[in-house]
Amino acid sequence: MVSRIVPLPMRFQPGPGKRWEFWGKLASLISALAMLATLGTVARAQASAGASDALDAIHAASPALVSDPVGQLVQDAWQAFQRGDPKPAQQALPRLRGNLLEPWVAYWAIQPTLSTMTEADFDRFAQAYPHTYVLDRLRNDWLLELGKRQDWDDFARVEPDFIMRDDPQVQCYALQREFETENRDTSAALLPLWTAQKYGGAGCNSAAKSLLAAGKISQHQLWMRLRRFFKDEQFKAALGFAPYLPVGAWAGINDAARTPLRMVLDAARSRALPHGMQRQLLVLAMLRLAEQDPQQTMRLLLTRFTDLSPEERAEIAYLAARSGALQLLPDAALWFSQARDMDPSYHPGNSTLEWMVRAALRVRDWTLVERASRDFEGSEAQRPDWIYWHAMAQRQLGHPIEAQALFAQIASPWSYYGQLATEALGMPISLPASLSPPRARAVEQQAERPGLRSALALFQLNIYSPAVREWNFTLRGLNSDQIHAAAQVACDQKVWLLCINTSERVKGGVDWSQRYAMPYRTAIAAAAKSTGVNEAFLYGLIRQESRFIAGIRSWAGANGLMQLMPATARWVARKIGMGDYTQDRIIDVGTNVTLGSAYLDMLLHRFGGSEAMAAAGYNAGPTRPARWRDMGLPMSPEVSGAIFAENIPIPETRDYVKHVLANATVYAALLTGQPQSLKSRLGEVGPAPLQQADAEPLP
């Protein structure tokens, strides 16, 4: 099966178990020699014959083959840091004084020692590396440690200098400090922050317990938070708050999580509903059951538990309907309508409204689509996806003027919903003129920024996630022209991930050569020709898979431009008769795109030419798209590719399909110079053909 990485977002920070192992050397950082003089000469991999254009071709090389001793020191320090070992970084520091990457190595040397650090240790680091990203990164880590220690004096001294201020756990610790040292009731600020965190988190849970112990958070508010824990299946976190509830709460919460059906049926057999804590525990059990068995839950709500309050019934019913929608059950839209009838004043969260829209789309209930898409709150209400579907509902319900205004609000040629809205207005997708390239002097100025230089140096050493974080930190406060120039710095170095992602931030137009770069033209065109897969579709998929980093390797083991798993690559090589294939060729550009495009061609044949289903299969495995299309409605007529894509239950795959097809539409316009249609590319998606069961399994 193919497994992939999602290209690093502009604020990517890997979590535990999600670290990426990237093999490969970037071969074409030609003009970076002066920039990286302090690092010395780093060996560059050579392109294989016929793999791709010579300027762009990249081979992967083991870090052990890097000849430059300074570069090797940095790589060794990074790899040890990922294992939680600071010693290689500590040993390398004396040899890296004054080096461009010294601050990073210093961070890797000190961060694993947080539990034993002192304020004096932090101060020495701050004095040595002022105005750097790594200082703010360490400041974030140190604040979390100080909060854990409840060291509010040092916390108050460090926190005002924190620049990013984007860690909710630090924010919660700050609210706890204000409450405990300044006697300020911070519960109003804490409750929404705490509730927004799926796991609660060390900082927010700590602050909540402090306020609970002082009576600043009520029992009712705590039960409401426990309901959110149950909706998010965070039962261990819920149990952690049992000491703040009456005696017996721990056992009741545990039973509600582990044996909800028994608790619910016991209550159903009683003549009267329980009260007090037992009533709250029953609601928790029904929320758990709603996730496990939405059909049973709805039946019980409509027959046995009519005496629950309208709010309680609606909350449980909305969760059951959401669970049914995620399972693509045909009654999910009906359950959403029933939930609404139980308590018209109850407002479900935005994530529930999303699935309300999707379930309604599957059964073409445009009235429900209109209601749900109208009810989003906050920034969600301005998201182009919900504006688009609200406009579609307005059109279907006979309000064309309102629909046209909404389509015009989001229409654009480069985003998925912008493209759909453009076509809904009756216009083909044509690309406007590209922005003029940034001025050479502006590019030179950005190339001199230490943070950008450091990020490119890290990228050259295959240390990607720190490179992305430092790059993004350095972009703070830049205007659009400066960002455009910074993107060109990355493009000139063939660092396509930073080139593309940075260019996406430019306002007032698009530089097509940056935002939709087309490296490896020879290899990709040859693969498209040999397999018959549309070249624009290949480019759109590769842009999403790897951002054109040829030597990249995902944490799951997927490799190269098209992120092939080794077993899949071997299987495809046998199927297409590539007799000379060996494992070490998986990241060779020409080999990788040949195998990847052949596999994509097999998926297209499996799904009747549907690019939406093929892209879904490439991301999530070849058996899932047919199940997603047929589940609950196997005999239903065709649905639009847009509705199919909207209802993909895996968020990564849902977004992946949209990005790939929107990318492909832009690339098709660039390659042909002709207007394009995303709607045609999405097509109609029908039930799985009967002969599919007899088709040869794909890996």
XYZ file of C-alpha atoms in Angstrom:
699
model
C 0.000 0.000 0.000
C 1.110 3.553 -0.616
C 1.727 5.647 2.473
C 2.614 9.260 2.297
C 3.555 12.385 4.084
C 1.434 15.477 3.924
C 3.720 18.358 2.947
C 4.885 20.235 5.999
C 2.493 23.067 6.804
C 3.962 26.466 7.411
C 3.825 25.922 11.181
C 4.661 22.187 11.252
C 5.952 20.816 14.543
C 6.259 17.024 14.770
C 4.615 15.397 17.745
C 5.648 12.276 19.639
C 5.751 9.272 17.325
C 5.433 11.491 14.259
C 9.035 12.417 13.697
C 10.071 12.181 10.134
C 13.131 10.267 8.972
C 14.355 12.066 5.887
C 17.044 10.499 3.777
C 18.456 12.336 0.833
C 20.726 15.183 -0.144
C 19.596 18.289 -1.940
C 21.890 18.422 -4.956
C 21.270 21.823 -6.431
C 21.888 24.472 -3.777
C 24.359 25.950 -6.224
C 24.379 29.546 -5.122
C 24.462 28.660 -1.422
C 28.245 28.162 -1.262
C 28.929 31.617 0.088
C 25.902 31.471 2.346
C 27.109 28.196 3.843
C 30.818 29.026 3.968
C 30.926 28.574 7.703
C 29.646 25.038 7.266
C 32.311 24.134 4.720
C 31.711 22.063 1.631
C 28.843 19.586 1.892
C 28.964 16.673 -0.524
C 26.259 16.809 -3.171
C 24.582 13.785 -4.653
C 24.810 13.335 -8.412
C 21.801 12.769 -10.644
C 21.459 9.393 -12.318
C 21.603 9.181 -16.094
C 18.238 9.830 -17.685
C 16.472 10.321 -14.360
C 15.501 13.953 -14.943
C 16.870 17.315 -15.950
C 20.431 17.533 -14.695
C 19.840 20.728 -12.718
C 16.953 19.239 -10.770
C 17.946 15.601 -10.317
C 18.666 14.514 -6.759
C 19.946 11.242 -5.326
C 19.548 10.321 -1.691
C 22.743 9.852 0.271
C 23.154 8.543 3.772
C 24.226 11.230 6.237
C 27.211 8.979 6.994
C 28.568 9.762 3.521
C 28.734 13.522 4.102
C 32.406 14.392 3.843
C 32.297 17.767 5.520
C 33.091 17.198 9.222
C 31.178 20.261 10.397
C 28.051 19.266 8.534
C 28.409 15.771 9.924
C 28.633 17.129 13.460
C 25.360 18.999 12.966
C 23.610 15.953 11.522
C 24.861 13.709 14.325
C 23.670 16.227 16.912
C 20.212 16.385 15.303
C 19.804 12.631 15.078
C 20.842 12.186 18.710
C 18.464 14.961 19.811
C 15.591 13.079 18.161
C 16.463 10.160 20.452
C 16.545 12.476 23.479
C 20.345 12.345 23.711
C 22.044 15.757 24.160
C 25.626 14.475 24.346
C 26.634 14.700 20.650
C 25.352 18.282 20.527
C 27.179 19.154 23.733
C 30.389 17.649 22.378
C 30.025 19.420 19.006
C 29.410 22.916 20.409
C 33.059 23.914 21.000
C 33.824 23.199 17.324
C 30.861 25.243 16.096
C 31.454 28.595 17.769
C 30.445 31.341 15.356
C 28.857 28.856 12.990
C 25.550 29.652 11.303
C 23.947 26.623 12.946
C 25.526 26.988 16.375
C 22.236 28.182 17.970
C 20.425 25.034 16.819
C 23.132 22.718 18.112
C 23.090 24.627 21.402
C 19.323 24.107 21.592
C 19.710 20.380 20.945
C 22.336 20.316 23.687
C 20.144 21.931 26.361
C 16.512 21.089 25.551
C 16.680 17.418 26.645
C 17.941 18.590 30.061
C 14.863 20.727 30.840
C 13.905 18.735 33.902
C 17.196 19.669 35.606
C 17.687 23.135 34.096
C 17.938 26.228 36.232
C 16.964 29.788 35.509
C 20.695 30.592 35.310
C 21.069 27.980 32.541
C 18.258 29.594 30.596
C 19.678 33.081 31.098
C 23.075 32.000 29.763
C 21.424 30.586 26.647
C 19.383 33.773 26.170
C 22.493 35.931 26.436
C 24.411 33.740 23.986
C 21.679 33.544 21.319
C 19.480 36.668 21.519
C 16.904 37.446 18.830
C 16.938 33.883 17.464
C 14.145 31.441 16.789
C 15.766 28.809 18.980
C 15.688 31.180 21.954
C 11.925 31.612 21.594
C 11.580 27.849 21.090
C 13.505 27.216 24.315
C 11.520 29.952 26.060
C 8.323 28.058 25.145
C 9.778 24.803 26.488
C 11.089 26.496 29.647
C 7.728 28.114 30.392
C 6.064 24.721 30.197
C 8.655 23.323 32.584
C 8.242 26.262 34.976
C 4.478 25.793 34.880
C 4.910 22.118 35.648
C 7.104 23.077 38.622
C 4.613 25.791 39.645
C 7.567 28.197 39.741
C 5.500 31.322 39.240
C 8.249 33.846 40.032
C 10.508 32.685 37.205
C 7.467 32.137 34.960
C 6.461 35.792 35.423
C 9.993 36.906 34.564
C 10.294 34.831 31.367
C 6.763 34.977 29.954
C 6.643 38.670 28.865
C 9.456 38.053 26.336
C 7.703 35.086 24.721
C 7.232 36.032 21.066
C 5.143 33.331 19.411
C 2.527 32.990 22.182
C 0.804 30.218 20.256
C 0.996 27.422 22.827
C -2.351 27.055 24.646
C -0.689 25.177 27.497
C 1.577 28.152 28.200
C -1.494 30.386 28.081
C -3.252 28.171 30.622
C -0.256 28.159 32.962
C -0.212 31.970 32.691
C -3.863 32.082 33.775
C -3.111 29.758 36.673
C -0.217 31.990 37.760
C -2.453 35.073 37.671
C -5.055 33.296 39.793
C -2.633 31.904 42.360
C -0.313 34.899 42.733
C -2.573 37.869 41.938
C -5.888 36.439 43.186
C -7.564 37.164 39.850
C -10.494 34.956 38.883
C -9.351 33.723 35.460
C -12.025 31.053 35.029
C -13.859 32.958 32.288
C -10.703 33.026 30.167
C -9.653 29.483 31.047
C -12.889 27.594 30.354
C -13.031 28.136 26.564
C -9.287 27.581 26.245
C -9.439 24.369 28.285
C -12.490 23.084 26.454
C -10.899 23.720 23.050
C -8.041 21.310 23.826
C -8.971 17.743 22.974
C -6.690 16.292 25.644
C -7.024 19.214 28.017
C -3.249 19.275 28.244
C -0.868 19.566 31.171
C -1.173 23.337 31.475
C -4.922 23.642 31.005
C -5.731 20.661 33.227
C -3.431 22.052 35.921
C -5.079 25.471 35.812
C -8.558 23.921 35.822
C -7.766 21.843 38.909
C -6.441 24.908 40.704
C -9.617 26.851 39.964
C -11.829 23.853 40.771
C -10.191 23.449 44.169
C -10.991 27.094 44.928
C -14.586 26.783 43.743
C -14.123 29.118 40.778
C -15.285 26.444 38.333
C -18.693 25.015 39.221
C -19.693 21.352 39.293
C -22.006 21.991 36.346
C -19.155 23.468 34.313
C -16.983 20.468 35.158
C -19.657 18.014 34.023
C -19.961 19.938 30.754
C -16.193 19.604 30.277
C -16.375 15.880 31.009
C -18.966 15.565 28.267
C -16.473 17.100 25.861
C -13.831 14.622 27.042
C -16.264 11.805 26.266
C -17.103 13.201 22.824
C -13.378 13.259 22.079
C -12.914 9.766 23.614
C -10.510 11.128 26.211
C -11.705 8.934 29.060
C -8.426 8.895 30.987
C -8.464 12.701 31.101
C -12.058 12.600 32.354
C -11.120 10.169 35.149
C -8.418 12.588 36.284
C -11.117 15.005 37.442
C -13.094 12.483 39.502
C -11.549 13.786 42.788
C -13.367 17.091 42.211
C -16.749 15.315 42.064
C -18.821 13.477 44.702
C -17.742 10.074 46.000
C -18.309 7.322 43.462
C -17.640 9.498 40.438
C -14.503 7.589 39.411
C -16.312 4.247 39.199
C -19.265 5.827 37.401
C -17.095 7.579 34.815
C -15.160 4.370 34.260
C -18.372 2.354 33.750
C -19.771 4.988 31.375
C -16.626 4.700 29.271
C -16.224 0.902 29.377
C -19.779 -0.505 29.555
C -22.111 2.271 28.399
C -24.797 -0.036 26.982
C -25.288 -1.811 30.302
C -25.594 1.505 32.151
C -28.041 2.869 29.591
C -30.211 -0.273 29.537
C -30.316 -0.355 33.342
C -31.608 3.219 33.283
C -34.084 2.380 30.520
C -35.603 -0.399 32.648
C -36.134 1.967 35.577
C -39.438 3.735 35.979
C -37.810 7.089 36.653
C -34.649 8.727 35.400
C -31.842 9.149 37.920
C -30.987 12.527 39.388
C -27.844 14.395 40.407
C -24.550 12.673 39.674
C -26.244 9.515 38.384
C -28.082 11.600 35.799
C -24.795 13.138 34.675
C -23.199 9.688 34.442
C -26.129 8.451 32.347
C -25.576 11.299 29.891
C -21.892 10.395 29.679
C -22.814 6.767 28.989
C -25.257 7.789 26.256
C -22.623 10.014 24.659
C -20.285 7.032 24.622
C -23.010 4.803 23.183
C -23.770 7.428 20.530
C -20.232 6.962 19.206
C -20.439 3.166 19.328
C -23.985 2.537 18.110
C -25.747 5.641 16.764
C -28.783 3.712 15.538
C -29.459 2.158 18.945
C -28.886 5.507 20.637
C -31.421 7.289 18.432
C -33.987 4.538 19.026
C -33.565 4.862 22.798
C -33.778 8.655 22.685
C -37.007 8.527 20.713
C -38.672 5.798 22.794
C -37.193 5.441 26.297
C -35.492 8.683 27.235
C -38.024 11.301 26.248
C -37.904 12.638 29.811
C -34.324 13.839 29.478
C -34.129 17.590 29.055
C -34.367 18.879 25.467
C -30.757 20.065 25.700
C -29.497 16.671 26.888
C -31.424 14.795 24.203
C -30.214 17.151 21.473
C -26.594 16.910 22.584
C -26.698 13.101 22.509
C -28.637 12.981 19.243
C -26.268 15.346 17.461
C -23.338 13.180 18.500
C -25.116 10.031 17.294
C -25.910 11.729 13.986
C -22.310 12.875 13.635
C -21.094 9.336 14.315
C -23.542 8.030 11.724
C -22.367 10.608 9.204
C -18.737 9.607 9.756
C -19.779 6.020 9.076
C -21.675 7.245 5.992
C -24.900 5.683 7.275
C -27.930 6.603 5.148
C -30.062 7.745 8.127
C -27.514 10.283 9.406
C -29.252 13.239 7.754
C -32.584 12.167 9.272
C -30.954 11.923 12.713
C -29.586 15.431 12.372
C -33.097 16.693 11.607
C -34.476 14.816 14.614
C -31.758 16.253 16.839
C -32.713 19.727 15.691
C -36.375 19.048 16.495
C -35.491 17.893 20.019
C -34.169 21.339 20.919
C -34.223 24.019 18.197
C -32.292 26.360 20.488
C -29.384 23.948 20.967
C -26.328 24.961 18.929
C -24.015 22.092 18.015
C -20.330 22.763 17.554
C -18.831 23.611 14.206
C -17.334 20.124 13.766
C -20.831 18.646 14.125
C -22.268 21.139 11.646
C -19.621 20.097 9.127
C -20.926 16.535 9.161
C -24.493 17.761 9.152
C -23.756 19.450 5.822
C -21.999 16.360 4.475
C -24.751 13.950 5.489
C -27.346 16.233 3.917
C -25.330 16.404 0.694
C -25.303 12.616 0.404
C -29.106 12.490 0.364
C -29.466 15.850 -1.428
C -31.422 17.427 1.423
C -30.706 21.017 0.397
C -32.898 22.490 3.127
C -30.728 20.790 5.749
C -27.574 21.881 3.904
C -28.821 25.469 3.991
C -29.669 25.333 7.698
C -26.402 23.740 8.766
C -24.137 25.907 6.605
C -25.883 29.007 7.940
C -25.168 28.133 11.572
C -21.365 28.116 11.614
C -19.836 30.480 14.134
C -16.640 32.494 14.269
C -14.019 32.056 11.594
C -15.675 28.833 10.398
C -18.537 30.893 9.005
C -16.094 32.551 6.594
C -14.513 29.353 5.341
C -14.919 29.008 1.576
C -16.148 25.399 1.808
C -19.215 26.294 3.831
C -19.843 29.459 1.820
C -19.760 27.334 -1.343
C -22.186 24.719 -0.080
C -24.467 27.378 1.368
C -24.507 29.003 -2.058
C -25.295 25.667 -3.703
C -28.191 25.190 -1.293
C -29.489 28.674 -2.092
C -29.385 27.867 -5.791
C -31.153 24.521 -5.347
C -33.817 26.152 -3.171
C -34.609 28.779 -5.791
C -32.548 31.764 -4.652
C -30.167 32.362 -7.579
C -29.293 35.979 -6.779
C -28.133 35.103 -3.248
C -26.210 32.135 -4.639
C -24.446 34.220 -7.276
C -23.313 36.753 -4.679
C -21.849 34.026 -2.481
C -20.082 32.319 -5.383
C -18.573 35.627 -6.432
C -17.305 36.154 -2.882
C -14.998 33.113 -3.018
C -14.328 32.573 -6.736
C -10.648 32.213 -7.655
C -8.607 30.101 -10.083
C -6.188 28.519 -7.602
C -8.149 27.058 -4.674
C -10.506 24.077 -4.706
C -13.661 25.910 -3.647
C -12.599 28.998 -5.554
C -12.463 26.898 -8.712
C -15.832 25.286 -7.981
C -17.361 28.708 -7.355
C -15.857 30.059 -10.580
C -17.534 27.308 -12.570
C -20.776 27.784 -10.640
C -20.752 31.343 -11.992
C -20.614 29.874 -15.483
C -16.972 30.726 -16.154
C -14.117 28.391 -17.059
C -11.014 28.344 -14.892
C -8.528 30.658 -16.575
C -5.314 31.794 -14.959
C -4.641 35.515 -14.616
C -1.271 36.910 -15.585
C 1.512 35.951 -13.234
C 3.004 38.445 -10.846
C 6.262 39.858 -12.117
C 9.315 38.233 -10.551
C 10.608 40.023 -7.473
C 13.425 42.492 -8.015
C 16.914 41.019 -7.823
C 17.910 43.459 -5.097
C 14.873 42.477 -3.005
C 15.823 38.799 -3.354
C 19.409 39.574 -2.327
C 18.169 41.396 0.761
C 16.067 38.419 1.855
C 18.932 36.015 1.172
C 20.991 37.907 3.756
C 18.524 37.276 6.582
C 20.266 34.985 9.098
C 17.090 33.031 9.786
C 16.548 32.220 6.110
C 20.205 31.324 5.676
C 20.038 29.041 8.687
C 16.874 27.368 7.392
C 18.457 26.699 3.993
C 21.557 25.297 5.665
C 19.410 22.929 7.722
C 17.504 21.922 4.610
C 20.739 21.127 2.813
C 21.651 18.804 5.664
C 18.232 17.079 5.443
C 17.134 18.534 8.790
C 13.762 19.556 7.453
C 11.313 20.235 10.294
C 13.605 22.670 12.183
C 14.351 24.324 8.840
C 10.651 24.925 8.190
C 10.082 26.295 11.694
C 12.979 28.720 11.518
C 11.991 29.838 8.017
C 8.451 30.582 9.125
C 9.611 32.404 12.238
C 11.819 34.620 10.085
C 8.906 35.499 7.792
C 6.991 37.119 10.652
C 6.257 40.769 10.012
C 7.382 40.773 6.389
C 5.152 42.480 3.852
C 3.893 40.714 0.751
C 6.719 41.967 -1.490
C 9.314 40.750 0.988
C 7.598 37.369 1.258
C 7.561 37.147 -2.532
C 11.307 37.792 -2.555
C 11.887 35.269 0.237
C 9.993 32.665 -1.758
C 12.325 33.352 -4.671
C 15.329 32.712 -2.422
C 13.986 29.213 -1.768
C 13.030 28.689 -5.415
C 16.511 29.652 -6.579
C 17.932 27.002 -4.256
C 15.452 24.396 -5.536
C 14.007 24.045 -2.044
C 10.539 23.572 -3.457
C 8.707 23.034 -0.168
C 9.730 26.461 1.111
C 9.374 27.989 -2.352
C 5.763 26.858 -2.766
C 4.571 27.313 0.812
C 6.054 30.805 1.051
C 4.630 31.862 -2.293
C 1.172 30.813 -1.080
C 1.406 33.642 1.469
C 1.861 36.345 -1.161
C -1.128 38.679 -1.421
C -2.520 40.435 -4.463
C -1.802 37.810 -7.089
C 0.094 34.625 -7.854
C 3.593 34.049 -9.126
C 2.835 30.859 -11.028
C 6.485 29.912 -11.450
C 6.823 29.820 -7.657
C 3.499 28.623 -6.342
C 3.076 25.953 -9.002
C 6.670 25.141 -9.794
C 7.246 22.339 -12.318
C 10.613 20.719 -11.653
C 11.589 17.335 -13.120
C 9.792 18.050 -16.395
C 11.652 15.361 -18.343
C 10.973 12.550 -15.877
C 7.347 13.448 -15.174
C 6.458 13.949 -18.836
C 8.068 10.613 -19.717
C 6.135 8.837 -16.955
C 2.874 10.426 -18.068
C 3.499 9.364 -21.650
C 4.429 5.786 -20.761
C 1.404 5.191 -18.512
C -1.190 7.457 -20.073
C -1.795 9.267 -16.775
C -2.546 12.925 -17.319
C 0.654 14.943 -16.747
C -1.202 17.667 -14.852
C -2.726 15.034 -12.565
C 0.760 13.683 -11.855
C 2.068 17.156 -11.055
C -0.914 17.872 -8.836
C -0.384 14.684 -6.879
C 3.383 15.077 -6.511
C 2.982 18.669 -5.340
C 0.788 17.393 -2.532
C 2.783 14.240 -1.774
C 6.312 15.573 -1.437
C 6.474 19.211 -2.519
C 9.050 17.936 -5.056
C 11.632 16.892 -2.437
C 13.036 13.920 -4.305
C 14.960 12.239 -1.511
C 12.312 12.587 1.166
C 11.303 9.641 3.342
C 8.221 9.681 5.544
C 8.018 8.380 9.099
C 6.056 5.409 7.718
C 8.780 4.570 5.199
C 7.301 6.057 2.018
C 9.963 7.367 -0.345
C 10.606 9.899 -3.056
C 8.537 12.292 -5.114
C 5.494 10.006 -5.205
C 5.990 8.630 -1.673
C 6.084 4.947 -2.521
C 6.276 2.260 0.125
C 9.051 -0.251 -0.616
C 6.651 -3.194 -0.910
C 4.424 -1.267 -3.313
C 7.410 -0.230 -5.424
C 8.599 -3.843 -5.702
C 5.113 -5.049 -6.614
C 4.612 -2.402 -9.303
C 8.105 -3.015 -10.702
C 7.232 -6.689 -11.202
C 3.866 -5.838 -12.761
C 5.357 -3.481 -15.349
C 8.381 -5.660 -16.097
C 11.078 -3.450 -14.572
C 13.446 -6.362 -14.165
C 16.448 -4.325 -13.112
C 14.668 -2.660 -10.194
C 16.502 -2.671 -6.869
C 15.476 -1.177 -3.548
C 18.088 1.587 -3.664
C 16.460 3.011 -6.810
C 13.202 3.904 -5.078
C 14.261 7.542 -4.661
C 15.743 7.856 -8.121
C 13.526 10.482 -9.738
C 12.895 8.654 -12.991
C 12.281 5.299 -11.314
C 10.064 6.758 -8.615
C 7.726 8.619 -10.961
C 7.606 5.669 -13.374
C 6.498 3.306 -10.613
C 4.228 5.846 -8.947
C 2.479 6.814 -12.170
C 2.027 3.140 -13.098
C 0.381 2.510 -9.736
C -1.807 5.583 -10.168
C -2.825 4.281 -13.598
C -3.901 0.991 -12.002
C -6.045 2.907 -9.535
C -7.626 4.924 -12.337
C -8.542 1.700 -14.119
C -9.881 0.235 -10.878
C -12.189 3.237 -10.385
C -13.386 3.744 -13.918
C -11.141 6.728 -14.603
C -12.315 8.725 -11.582
C -9.462 10.978 -10.514
C -11.230 11.715 -7.218
C -11.427 8.043 -6.280
C -7.935 7.287 -7.596
C -6.436 10.104 -5.535
C -8.340 8.860 -2.479
C -7.033 5.347 -3.094
C -3.483 6.587 -3.509
C -3.657 8.289 -0.125
C -5.759 5.896 1.933
C -5.374 2.541 0.183
C -7.104 1.016 -2.838
C -10.040 -0.644 -1.045
C -11.448 2.316 0.869
C -12.833 4.588 -1.887
C -15.349 1.976 -3.071
C -16.538 1.425 0.506
C -16.891 5.162 1.003
C -18.945 5.459 -2.151
C -21.191 2.462 -1.440
C -21.560 2.452 2.349
C -25.205 2.681 3.216
C -26.273 3.597 -0.314
C -24.915 0.851 -2.608
C -27.765 1.092 -5.084
C -27.974 4.858 -5.162
C -27.413 6.813 -8.363
C -24.183 8.604 -9.096
C -23.120 11.519 -6.950
C -20.912 14.372 -7.991
C -17.227 13.968 -7.361
C -17.439 17.063 -5.165
C -20.001 15.409 -2.861
C -17.949 12.194 -2.780
C -14.809 14.123 -1.842
C -16.666 16.125 0.813
C -17.830 12.936 2.524
C -14.471 11.173 2.781
C -14.344 10.366 6.508
C -10.553 10.613 6.941
C -9.629 14.315 7.213
C -6.167 13.892 5.681
C -7.557 12.024 2.664
C -10.465 14.431 2.245
C -8.141 17.427 2.107
C -5.633 15.493 0.004
C -8.134 14.755 -2.756
C -9.272 18.371 -2.900
C -5.712 19.716 -3.044
C -4.565 17.198 -5.667
C -7.440 17.937 -8.046
C -7.232 21.700 -7.567
C -3.471 21.483 -8.171
C -4.035 19.388 -11.282
C -6.516 21.922 -12.648
C -3.966 24.720 -12.310
C -1.170 22.618 -13.805
C -3.397 21.695 -16.740
C -3.995 25.385 -17.420
C -0.262 26.093 -17.195
C 0.730 23.155 -19.414
C -1.915 23.733 -22.098
C -2.525 27.466 -21.895
C -6.254 26.664 -22.106
C -9.138 27.214 -19.641
C -9.915 24.208 -17.457
C -12.769 22.620 -15.513
C -12.419 21.190 -12.015
C -16.012 20.001 -12.193
C -15.184 17.833 -15.208
C -12.080 16.511 -13.487
C -14.147 15.565 -10.410
C -16.795 13.987 -12.608
C -19.568 11.773 -11.306
C -18.871 8.919 -8.913
C -21.077 5.873 -9.229
C -21.506 2.627 -7.296
C -18.658 0.150 -7.508
C -18.947 -2.069 -10.609
C -19.917 -5.682 -9.905
C -16.709 -7.031 -11.420
C -14.617 -5.080 -8.937
C -14.793 -7.900 -6.417
C -12.980 -10.126 -8.908
C -10.304 -7.552 -9.683
C -6.725 -8.322 -8.684
C -5.970 -6.799 -5.268
C -3.715 -3.773 -5.277
C -1.182 -3.281 -2.482
